[in-house]
Short mmCIF file of C-alpha atoms and ligand atoms in Angstrom, two decimals:
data_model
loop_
_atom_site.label_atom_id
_atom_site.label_comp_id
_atom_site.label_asym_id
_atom_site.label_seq_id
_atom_site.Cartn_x
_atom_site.Cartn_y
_atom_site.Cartn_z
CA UNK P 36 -86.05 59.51 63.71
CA UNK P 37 -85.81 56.77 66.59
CA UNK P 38 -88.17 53.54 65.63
CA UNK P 39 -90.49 52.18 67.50
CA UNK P 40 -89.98 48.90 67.88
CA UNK P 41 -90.37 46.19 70.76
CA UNK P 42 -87.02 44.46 70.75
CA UNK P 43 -85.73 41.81 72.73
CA UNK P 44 -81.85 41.46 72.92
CA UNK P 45 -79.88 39.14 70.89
CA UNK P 46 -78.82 37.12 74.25
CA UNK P 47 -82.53 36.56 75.19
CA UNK P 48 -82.83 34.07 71.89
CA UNK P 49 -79.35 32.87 70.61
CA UNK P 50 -76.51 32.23 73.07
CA UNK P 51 -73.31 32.22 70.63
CA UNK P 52 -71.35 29.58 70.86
CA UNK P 53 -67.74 31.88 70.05
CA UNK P 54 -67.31 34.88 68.71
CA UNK P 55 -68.07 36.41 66.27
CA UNK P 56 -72.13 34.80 66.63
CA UNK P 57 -72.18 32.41 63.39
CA UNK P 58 -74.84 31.16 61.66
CA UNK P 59 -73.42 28.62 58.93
CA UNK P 60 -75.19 26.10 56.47
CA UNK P 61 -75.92 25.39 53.09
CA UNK P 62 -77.04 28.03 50.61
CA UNK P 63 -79.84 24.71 49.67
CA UNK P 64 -80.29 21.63 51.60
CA UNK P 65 -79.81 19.12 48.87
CA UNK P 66 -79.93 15.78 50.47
CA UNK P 67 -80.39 14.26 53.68
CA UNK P 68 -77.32 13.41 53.54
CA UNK P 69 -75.61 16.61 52.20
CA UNK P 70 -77.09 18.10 55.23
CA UNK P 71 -76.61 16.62 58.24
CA UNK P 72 -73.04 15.35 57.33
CA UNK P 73 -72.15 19.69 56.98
CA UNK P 74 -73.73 20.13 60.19
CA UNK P 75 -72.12 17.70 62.13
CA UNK P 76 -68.73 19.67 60.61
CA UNK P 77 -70.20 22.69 61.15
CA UNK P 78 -71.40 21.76 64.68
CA UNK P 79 -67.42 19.49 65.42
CA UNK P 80 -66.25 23.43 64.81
CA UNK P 81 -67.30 24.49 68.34
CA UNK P 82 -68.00 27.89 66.23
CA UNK P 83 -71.53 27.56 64.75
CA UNK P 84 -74.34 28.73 66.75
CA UNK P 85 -77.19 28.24 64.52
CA UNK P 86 -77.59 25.56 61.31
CA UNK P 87 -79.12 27.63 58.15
CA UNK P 88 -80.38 25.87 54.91
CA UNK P 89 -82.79 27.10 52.52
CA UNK P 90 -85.73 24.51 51.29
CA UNK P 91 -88.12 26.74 49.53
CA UNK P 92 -85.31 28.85 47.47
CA UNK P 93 -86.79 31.78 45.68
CA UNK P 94 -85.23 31.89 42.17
CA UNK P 95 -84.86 34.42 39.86
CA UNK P 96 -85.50 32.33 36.46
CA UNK P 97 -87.66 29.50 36.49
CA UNK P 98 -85.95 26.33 36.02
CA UNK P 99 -83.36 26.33 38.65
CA UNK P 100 -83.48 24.50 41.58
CA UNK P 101 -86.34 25.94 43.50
CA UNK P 102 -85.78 23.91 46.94
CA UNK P 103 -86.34 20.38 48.20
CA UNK P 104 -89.71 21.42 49.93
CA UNK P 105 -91.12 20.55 53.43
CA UNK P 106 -88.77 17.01 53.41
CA UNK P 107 -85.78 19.02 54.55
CA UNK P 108 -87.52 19.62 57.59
CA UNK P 109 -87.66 16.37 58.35
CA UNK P 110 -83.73 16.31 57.52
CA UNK P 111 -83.27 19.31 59.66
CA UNK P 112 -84.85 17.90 62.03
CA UNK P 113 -82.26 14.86 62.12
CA UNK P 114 -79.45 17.61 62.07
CA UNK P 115 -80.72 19.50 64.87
CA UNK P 116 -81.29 15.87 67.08
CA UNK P 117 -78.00 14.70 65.94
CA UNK P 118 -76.01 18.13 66.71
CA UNK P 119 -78.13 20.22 68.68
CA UNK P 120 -77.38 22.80 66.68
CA UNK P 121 -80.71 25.03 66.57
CA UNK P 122 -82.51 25.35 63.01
CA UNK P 123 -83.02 28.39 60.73
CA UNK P 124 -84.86 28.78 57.50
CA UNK P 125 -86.47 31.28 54.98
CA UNK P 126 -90.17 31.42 54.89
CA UNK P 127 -91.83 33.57 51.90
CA UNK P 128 -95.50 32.88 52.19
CA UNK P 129 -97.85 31.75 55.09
CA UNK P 130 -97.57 28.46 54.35
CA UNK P 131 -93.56 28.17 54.32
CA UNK P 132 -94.33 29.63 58.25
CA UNK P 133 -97.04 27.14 59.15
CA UNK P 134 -94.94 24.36 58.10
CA UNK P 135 -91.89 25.63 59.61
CA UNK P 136 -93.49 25.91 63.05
CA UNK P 137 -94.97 22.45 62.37
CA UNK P 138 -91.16 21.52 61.68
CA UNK P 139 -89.83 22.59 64.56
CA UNK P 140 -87.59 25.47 63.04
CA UNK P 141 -85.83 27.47 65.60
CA UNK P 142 -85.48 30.76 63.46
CA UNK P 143 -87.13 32.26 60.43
CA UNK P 144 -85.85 34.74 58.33
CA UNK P 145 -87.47 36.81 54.99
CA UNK P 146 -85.10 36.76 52.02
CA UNK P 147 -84.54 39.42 50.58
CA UNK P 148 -86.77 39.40 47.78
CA UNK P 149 -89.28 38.71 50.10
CA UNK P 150 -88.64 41.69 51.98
CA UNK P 151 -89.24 43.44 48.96
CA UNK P 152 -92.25 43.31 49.12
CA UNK P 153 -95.03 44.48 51.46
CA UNK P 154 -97.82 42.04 50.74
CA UNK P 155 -95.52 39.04 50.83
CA UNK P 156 -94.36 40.54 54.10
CA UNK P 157 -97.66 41.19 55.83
CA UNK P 158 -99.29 37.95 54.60
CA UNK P 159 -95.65 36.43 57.15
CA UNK P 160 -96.96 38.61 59.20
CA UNK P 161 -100.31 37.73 59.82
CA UNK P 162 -98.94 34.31 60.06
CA UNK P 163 -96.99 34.74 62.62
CA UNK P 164 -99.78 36.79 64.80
CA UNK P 165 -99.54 34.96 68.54
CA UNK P 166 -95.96 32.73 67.80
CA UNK P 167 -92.98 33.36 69.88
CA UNK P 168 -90.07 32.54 67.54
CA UNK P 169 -87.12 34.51 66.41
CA UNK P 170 -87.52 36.15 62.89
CA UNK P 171 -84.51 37.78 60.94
CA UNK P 172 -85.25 40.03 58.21
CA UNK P 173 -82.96 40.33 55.07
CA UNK P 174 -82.73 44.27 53.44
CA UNK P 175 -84.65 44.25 50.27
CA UNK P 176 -82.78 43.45 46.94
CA UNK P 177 -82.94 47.25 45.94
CA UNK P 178 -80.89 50.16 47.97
CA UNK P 179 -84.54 51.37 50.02
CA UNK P 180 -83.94 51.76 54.00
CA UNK P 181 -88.23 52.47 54.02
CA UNK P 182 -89.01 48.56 52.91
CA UNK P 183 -86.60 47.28 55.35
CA UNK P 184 -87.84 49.12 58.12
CA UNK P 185 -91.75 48.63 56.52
CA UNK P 186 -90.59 44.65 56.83
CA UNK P 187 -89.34 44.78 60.67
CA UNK P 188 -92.50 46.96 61.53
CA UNK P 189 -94.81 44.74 60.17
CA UNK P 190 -93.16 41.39 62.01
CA UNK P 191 -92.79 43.57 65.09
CA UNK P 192 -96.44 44.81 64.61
CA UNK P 193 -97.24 41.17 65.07
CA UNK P 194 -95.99 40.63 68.01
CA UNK P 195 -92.38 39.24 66.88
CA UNK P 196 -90.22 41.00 69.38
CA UNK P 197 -87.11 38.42 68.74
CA UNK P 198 -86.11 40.10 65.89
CA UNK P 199 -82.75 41.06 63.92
CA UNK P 200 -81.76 42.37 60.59
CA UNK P 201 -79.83 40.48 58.10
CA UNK P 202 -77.20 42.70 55.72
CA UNK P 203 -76.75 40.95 52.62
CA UNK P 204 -75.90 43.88 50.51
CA UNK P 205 -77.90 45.69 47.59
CA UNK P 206 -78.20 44.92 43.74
CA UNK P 207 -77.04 47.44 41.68
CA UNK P 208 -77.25 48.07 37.72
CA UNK P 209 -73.53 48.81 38.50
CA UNK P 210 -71.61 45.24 38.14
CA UNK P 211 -68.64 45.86 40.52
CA UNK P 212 -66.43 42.97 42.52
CA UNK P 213 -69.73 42.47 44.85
CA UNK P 214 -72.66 40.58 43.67
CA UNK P 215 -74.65 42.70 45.88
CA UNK P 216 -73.52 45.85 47.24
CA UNK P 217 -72.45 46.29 50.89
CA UNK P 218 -73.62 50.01 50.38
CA UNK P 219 -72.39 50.02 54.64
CA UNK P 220 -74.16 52.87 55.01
CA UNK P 221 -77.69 52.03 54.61
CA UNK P 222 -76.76 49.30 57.24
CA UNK P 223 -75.16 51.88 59.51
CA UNK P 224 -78.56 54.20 59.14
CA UNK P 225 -80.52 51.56 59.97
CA UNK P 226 -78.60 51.20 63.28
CA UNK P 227 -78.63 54.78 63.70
CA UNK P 228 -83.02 54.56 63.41
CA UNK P 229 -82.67 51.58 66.02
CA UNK P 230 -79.97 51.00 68.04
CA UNK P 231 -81.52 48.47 69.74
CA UNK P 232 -82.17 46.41 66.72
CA UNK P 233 -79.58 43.40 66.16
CA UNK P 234 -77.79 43.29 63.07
CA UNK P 235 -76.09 39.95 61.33
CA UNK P 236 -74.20 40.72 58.31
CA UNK P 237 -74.13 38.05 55.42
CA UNK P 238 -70.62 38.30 53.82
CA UNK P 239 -71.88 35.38 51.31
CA UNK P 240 -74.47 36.97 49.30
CA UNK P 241 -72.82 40.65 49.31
CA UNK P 242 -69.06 38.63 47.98
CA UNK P 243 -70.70 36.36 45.58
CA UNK P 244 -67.63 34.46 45.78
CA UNK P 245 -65.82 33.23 48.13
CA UNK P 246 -62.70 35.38 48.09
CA UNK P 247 -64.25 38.74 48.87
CA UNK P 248 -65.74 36.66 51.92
CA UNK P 249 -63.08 37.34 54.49
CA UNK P 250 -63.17 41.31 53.48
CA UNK P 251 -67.06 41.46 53.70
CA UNK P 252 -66.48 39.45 57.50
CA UNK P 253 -64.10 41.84 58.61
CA UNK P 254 -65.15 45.43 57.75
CA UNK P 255 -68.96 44.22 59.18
CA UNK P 256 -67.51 43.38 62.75
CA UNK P 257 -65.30 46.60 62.17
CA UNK P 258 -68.77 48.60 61.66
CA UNK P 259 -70.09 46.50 65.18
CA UNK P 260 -72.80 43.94 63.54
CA UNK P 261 -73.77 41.43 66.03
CA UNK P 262 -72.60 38.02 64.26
CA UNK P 263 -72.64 36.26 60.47
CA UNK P 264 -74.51 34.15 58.23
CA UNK P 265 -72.28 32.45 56.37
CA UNK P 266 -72.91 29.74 53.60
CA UNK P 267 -71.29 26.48 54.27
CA UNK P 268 -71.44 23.56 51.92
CA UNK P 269 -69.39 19.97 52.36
CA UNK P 270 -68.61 20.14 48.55
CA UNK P 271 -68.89 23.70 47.21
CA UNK P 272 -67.85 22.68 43.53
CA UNK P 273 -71.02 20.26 43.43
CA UNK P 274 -73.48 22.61 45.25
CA UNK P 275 -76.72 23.62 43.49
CA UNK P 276 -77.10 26.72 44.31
CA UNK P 277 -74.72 29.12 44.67
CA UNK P 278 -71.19 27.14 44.16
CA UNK P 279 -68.98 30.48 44.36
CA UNK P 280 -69.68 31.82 47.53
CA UNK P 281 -70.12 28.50 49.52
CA UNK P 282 -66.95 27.66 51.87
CA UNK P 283 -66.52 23.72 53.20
CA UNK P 284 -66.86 23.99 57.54
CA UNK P 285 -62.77 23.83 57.01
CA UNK P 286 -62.72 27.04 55.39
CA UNK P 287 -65.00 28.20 57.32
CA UNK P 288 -63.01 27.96 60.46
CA UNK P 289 -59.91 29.04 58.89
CA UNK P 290 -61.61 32.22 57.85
CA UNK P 291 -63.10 32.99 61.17
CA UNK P 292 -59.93 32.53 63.07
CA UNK P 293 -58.33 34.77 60.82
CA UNK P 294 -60.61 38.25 61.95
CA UNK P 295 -59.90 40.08 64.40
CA UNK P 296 -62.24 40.97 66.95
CA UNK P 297 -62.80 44.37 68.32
CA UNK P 298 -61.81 44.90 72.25
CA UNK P 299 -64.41 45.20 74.47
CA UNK P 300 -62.98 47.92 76.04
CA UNK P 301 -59.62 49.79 76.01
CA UNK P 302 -58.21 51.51 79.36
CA UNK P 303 -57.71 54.90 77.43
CA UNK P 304 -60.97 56.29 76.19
CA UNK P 305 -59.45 59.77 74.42
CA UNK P 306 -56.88 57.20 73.10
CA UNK P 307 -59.43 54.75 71.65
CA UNK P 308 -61.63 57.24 70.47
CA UNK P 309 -58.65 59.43 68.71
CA UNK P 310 -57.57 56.09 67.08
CA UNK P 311 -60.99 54.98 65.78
CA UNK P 312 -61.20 58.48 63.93
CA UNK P 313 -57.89 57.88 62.55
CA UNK P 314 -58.76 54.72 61.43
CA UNK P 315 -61.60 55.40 60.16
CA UNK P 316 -60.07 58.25 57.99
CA UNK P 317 -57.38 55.46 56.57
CA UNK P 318 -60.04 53.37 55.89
CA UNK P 319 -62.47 55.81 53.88
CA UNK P 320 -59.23 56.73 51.95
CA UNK P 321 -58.49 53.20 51.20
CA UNK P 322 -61.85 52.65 50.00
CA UNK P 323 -61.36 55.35 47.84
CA UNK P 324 -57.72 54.56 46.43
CA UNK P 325 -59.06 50.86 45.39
CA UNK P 326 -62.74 52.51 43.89
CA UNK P 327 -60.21 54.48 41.57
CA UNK P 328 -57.80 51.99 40.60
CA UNK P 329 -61.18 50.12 39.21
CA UNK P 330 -62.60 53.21 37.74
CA UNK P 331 -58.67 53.54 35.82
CA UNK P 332 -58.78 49.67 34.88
CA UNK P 333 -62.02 50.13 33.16
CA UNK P 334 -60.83 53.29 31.27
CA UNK P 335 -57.76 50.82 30.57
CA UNK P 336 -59.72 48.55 28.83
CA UNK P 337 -61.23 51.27 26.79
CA UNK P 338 -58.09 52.38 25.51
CA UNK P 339 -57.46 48.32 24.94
CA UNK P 340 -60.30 48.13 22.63
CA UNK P 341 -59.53 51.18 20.52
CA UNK P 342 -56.12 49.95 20.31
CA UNK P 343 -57.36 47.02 19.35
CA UNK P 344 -59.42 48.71 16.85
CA UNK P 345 -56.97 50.95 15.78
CA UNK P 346 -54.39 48.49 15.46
CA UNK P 347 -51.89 50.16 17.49
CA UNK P 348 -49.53 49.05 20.09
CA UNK P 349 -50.14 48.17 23.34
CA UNK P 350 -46.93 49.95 25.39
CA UNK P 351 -45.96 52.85 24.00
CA UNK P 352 -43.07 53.97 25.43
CA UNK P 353 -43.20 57.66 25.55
CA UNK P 354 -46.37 57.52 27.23
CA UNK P 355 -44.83 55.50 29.75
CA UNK P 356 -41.88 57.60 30.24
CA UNK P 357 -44.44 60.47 30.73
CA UNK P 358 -46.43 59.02 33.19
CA UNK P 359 -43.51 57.99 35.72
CA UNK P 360 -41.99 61.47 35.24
CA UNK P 361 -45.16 63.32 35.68
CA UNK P 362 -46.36 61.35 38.79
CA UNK P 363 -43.29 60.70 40.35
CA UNK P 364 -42.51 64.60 40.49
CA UNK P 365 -45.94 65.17 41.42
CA UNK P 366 -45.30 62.71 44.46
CA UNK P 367 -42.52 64.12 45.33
CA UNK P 368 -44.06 67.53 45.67
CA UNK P 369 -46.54 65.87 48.15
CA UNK P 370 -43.94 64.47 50.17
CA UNK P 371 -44.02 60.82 48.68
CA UNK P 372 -40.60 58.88 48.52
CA UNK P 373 -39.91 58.60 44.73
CA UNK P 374 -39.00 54.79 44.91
CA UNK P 375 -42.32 54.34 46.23
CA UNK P 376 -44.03 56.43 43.59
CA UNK P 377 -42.39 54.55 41.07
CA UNK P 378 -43.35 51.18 42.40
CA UNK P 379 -46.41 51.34 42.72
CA UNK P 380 -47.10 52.89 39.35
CA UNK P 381 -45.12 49.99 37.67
CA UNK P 382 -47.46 47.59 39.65
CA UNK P 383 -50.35 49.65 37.73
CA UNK P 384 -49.51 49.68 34.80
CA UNK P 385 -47.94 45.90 34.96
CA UNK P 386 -51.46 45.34 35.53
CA UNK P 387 -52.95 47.51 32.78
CA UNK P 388 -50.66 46.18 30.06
CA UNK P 389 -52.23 42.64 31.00
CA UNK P 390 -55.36 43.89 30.44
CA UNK P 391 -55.19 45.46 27.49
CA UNK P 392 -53.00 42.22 26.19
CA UNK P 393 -56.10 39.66 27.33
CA UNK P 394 -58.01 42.38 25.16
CA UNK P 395 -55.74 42.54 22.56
CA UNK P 396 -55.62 38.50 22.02
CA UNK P 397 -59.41 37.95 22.60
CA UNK P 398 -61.40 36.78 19.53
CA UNK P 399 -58.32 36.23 17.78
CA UNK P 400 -57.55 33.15 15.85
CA UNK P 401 -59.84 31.06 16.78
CA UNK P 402 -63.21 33.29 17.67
CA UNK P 403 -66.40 32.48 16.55
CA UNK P 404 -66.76 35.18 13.48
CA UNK P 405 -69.67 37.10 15.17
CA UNK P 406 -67.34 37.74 18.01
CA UNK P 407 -64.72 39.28 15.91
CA UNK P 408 -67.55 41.38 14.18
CA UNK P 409 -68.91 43.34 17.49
CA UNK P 410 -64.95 44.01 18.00
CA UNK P 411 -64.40 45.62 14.66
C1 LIG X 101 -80.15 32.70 50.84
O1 LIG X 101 -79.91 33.06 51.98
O2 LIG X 101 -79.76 31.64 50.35
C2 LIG X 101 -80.86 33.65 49.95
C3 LIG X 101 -81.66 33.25 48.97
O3 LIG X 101 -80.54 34.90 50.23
P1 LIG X 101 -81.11 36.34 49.76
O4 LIG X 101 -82.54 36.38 50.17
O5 LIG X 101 -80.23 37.27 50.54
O6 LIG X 101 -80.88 36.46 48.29
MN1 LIG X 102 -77.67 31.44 48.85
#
């Protein structure tokens, strides 16, 4: 089912400065000083098109930071004057919109709780009924394509026709190596609903950290978003929101120089098209290999507990023995080189005997006694 939505193209609102399109700032403006001294890095770059920094920062518990409030308008403001680097923020109620416009703010987007839900999203809405500004939309928190789409329908519905999606990846009872999960193919089906409809991944809040980032980066240009919106703090160890996933402008730059970009065209159609299929088959499988090497650690650290438990050793030989003999035959049978075979399963299990030995010594000696109670 095609949507209908009134969409203008990315180029008619943001004109990237390189490519990939980057959107880079602070998780949280913090200070006025914080701020504009990471633009003017982000901006010195020649790589950041837009300037991003939350000041009204929904929170899960109450307590945290929540945001500096309306002042770090006035900071982004100085940012924008100093750089020219245009503004984006998140609104989440009609007044965060009527004092962004009042601000100045180049682009709005809806977080992701936000986007959750539909009264918080029409009340943006209504607020934005007659204003001609950009608006990206984040996917809801939970896996649902319907509030996503519900979200751009009801911005479009008011006239917002500059308008892109944000991917910033799904929360899931499920704690894997993402805090939020790409899940690439809700993403994809939205693109397949409305082609038309820009799509900006955000590597930051899908890694969580800032390792995964340059993964995340990659395999969204690989599936053909339009740009990223990546975090970008001058001190990430001090920041006050989200310290693991921010990068400094340095890393920032290293990071995007390392992608590759996709070629705009290639003489050989069949070719491209017969390689893309074959790519995409390695990659699937890939996916696949690395989801089951995590599904075997965790049943790893299962048998590391009941060891533990048990009080038996952590290698056994035999079993060892069995295992290389077993797989390497089978490997052979399936036209694997046996050295191969054999490496790789001694890389596995290298890494399975130091899990099972972190289990093994945890709580030991020196844990508090309650600790060594849930482990016996
Ligand atoms: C953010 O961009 O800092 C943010 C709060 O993101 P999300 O809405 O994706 O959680
Ligand atoms: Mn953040």
């Amino acid at each position: 089912m095609k949507l209908d939505l009134k969409i203008q193209p990315l180029s008619s609102w943001i004109t990237a400065k390189a490519q990939p399109l980057l959107i880079a700032g602070p998780c949280s403006a913090e200070t006025e000083e914080q701020l504009v001294a990471t633009a003017h890095l982000l901006a010195a770059t020649g790589k950041v098109t837009a300037l991003r920094a939350g000041i009204w920062k929904p929170r899960t518990r109450p307590g945290e930071f929540e945001g500096i409030g309306s002042i770090g308008l006035e900071w982004l403001k100085r940012a924008k004057a100093e750089t020219g680097l245009p503004t984006a923020v998140e609104v989440a109620t009609a007044k965060h919109v009527e004092e962004a416009l009042k601000g100045g703010v180049d682009i709005l987007w809806i977080g992701a709780r936000s986007t959750a839900n539909p009264f918080t999203v029409q009340e943006i809405a209504d607020a934005l009924k007659g204003v001609d500004i950009p608006v990206m939309i984040k996917n809801p928190v939970n896996p649902d394509l319907s509030l996503w789409i519900g979200a751009l329908e009801r911005v479009n519905n008011a006239g917002i026709t500059k308008l892109a999606a944000i991917h910033r990846g799904f929360s899931s009872y499920e704690k894997t190596a993402f805090r939020n999960e790409p899940m690439w193919d809700l993403a994809i089906n939205l693109k397949t609903h409305a082609p038309e409809l820009p799509i900006i991944c955000d590597p930051s809040h899908i890694s969580g950290n800032r390792e995964l980032i340059p993964y995340v980066s990659q395999k969204a240009l690989d599936m053909d978003m339009q740009g990223l919106m990546i975090e970008s703090h001058i001190d990430p160890s001090v920041a006050w929101t989200d310290a693991k996933q921010q990068v400094t402008p340095a890393a920032l730059v290293e990071l995007i120089d390392r992608l590759t970009l996709r070629k705009p065209e290639v003489v050989n159609k069949d070719v491209k098209d017969k390689l893309a299929d074959l790519r995409d088959n390695i990659d699937k499988i890939d996916d696949l290999v690395i989801a089951k090497l995590a599904e075997r650690m965790k049943i790893v650290e299962q048998i590391g507990n009941y060891k533990k438990d048990n009080g038996i050793t952590i290698l056994q030989v035999n079993r060892w023995d069995e295992i290389l003999q077993k797989r390497t035959n089978y490997g052979k049978a399936l036209n694997l080189n046996p050295e191969f075979t054999e490496k790789l399963l001694e890389l596995i299990h290298g890494e399975s005997i130091r899990k099972q030995t972190e289990i093994m010594n945890k709580g030991q000696g020196n844990a508090p006694v309650q600790e060594q109670l849930t482990h016996s």
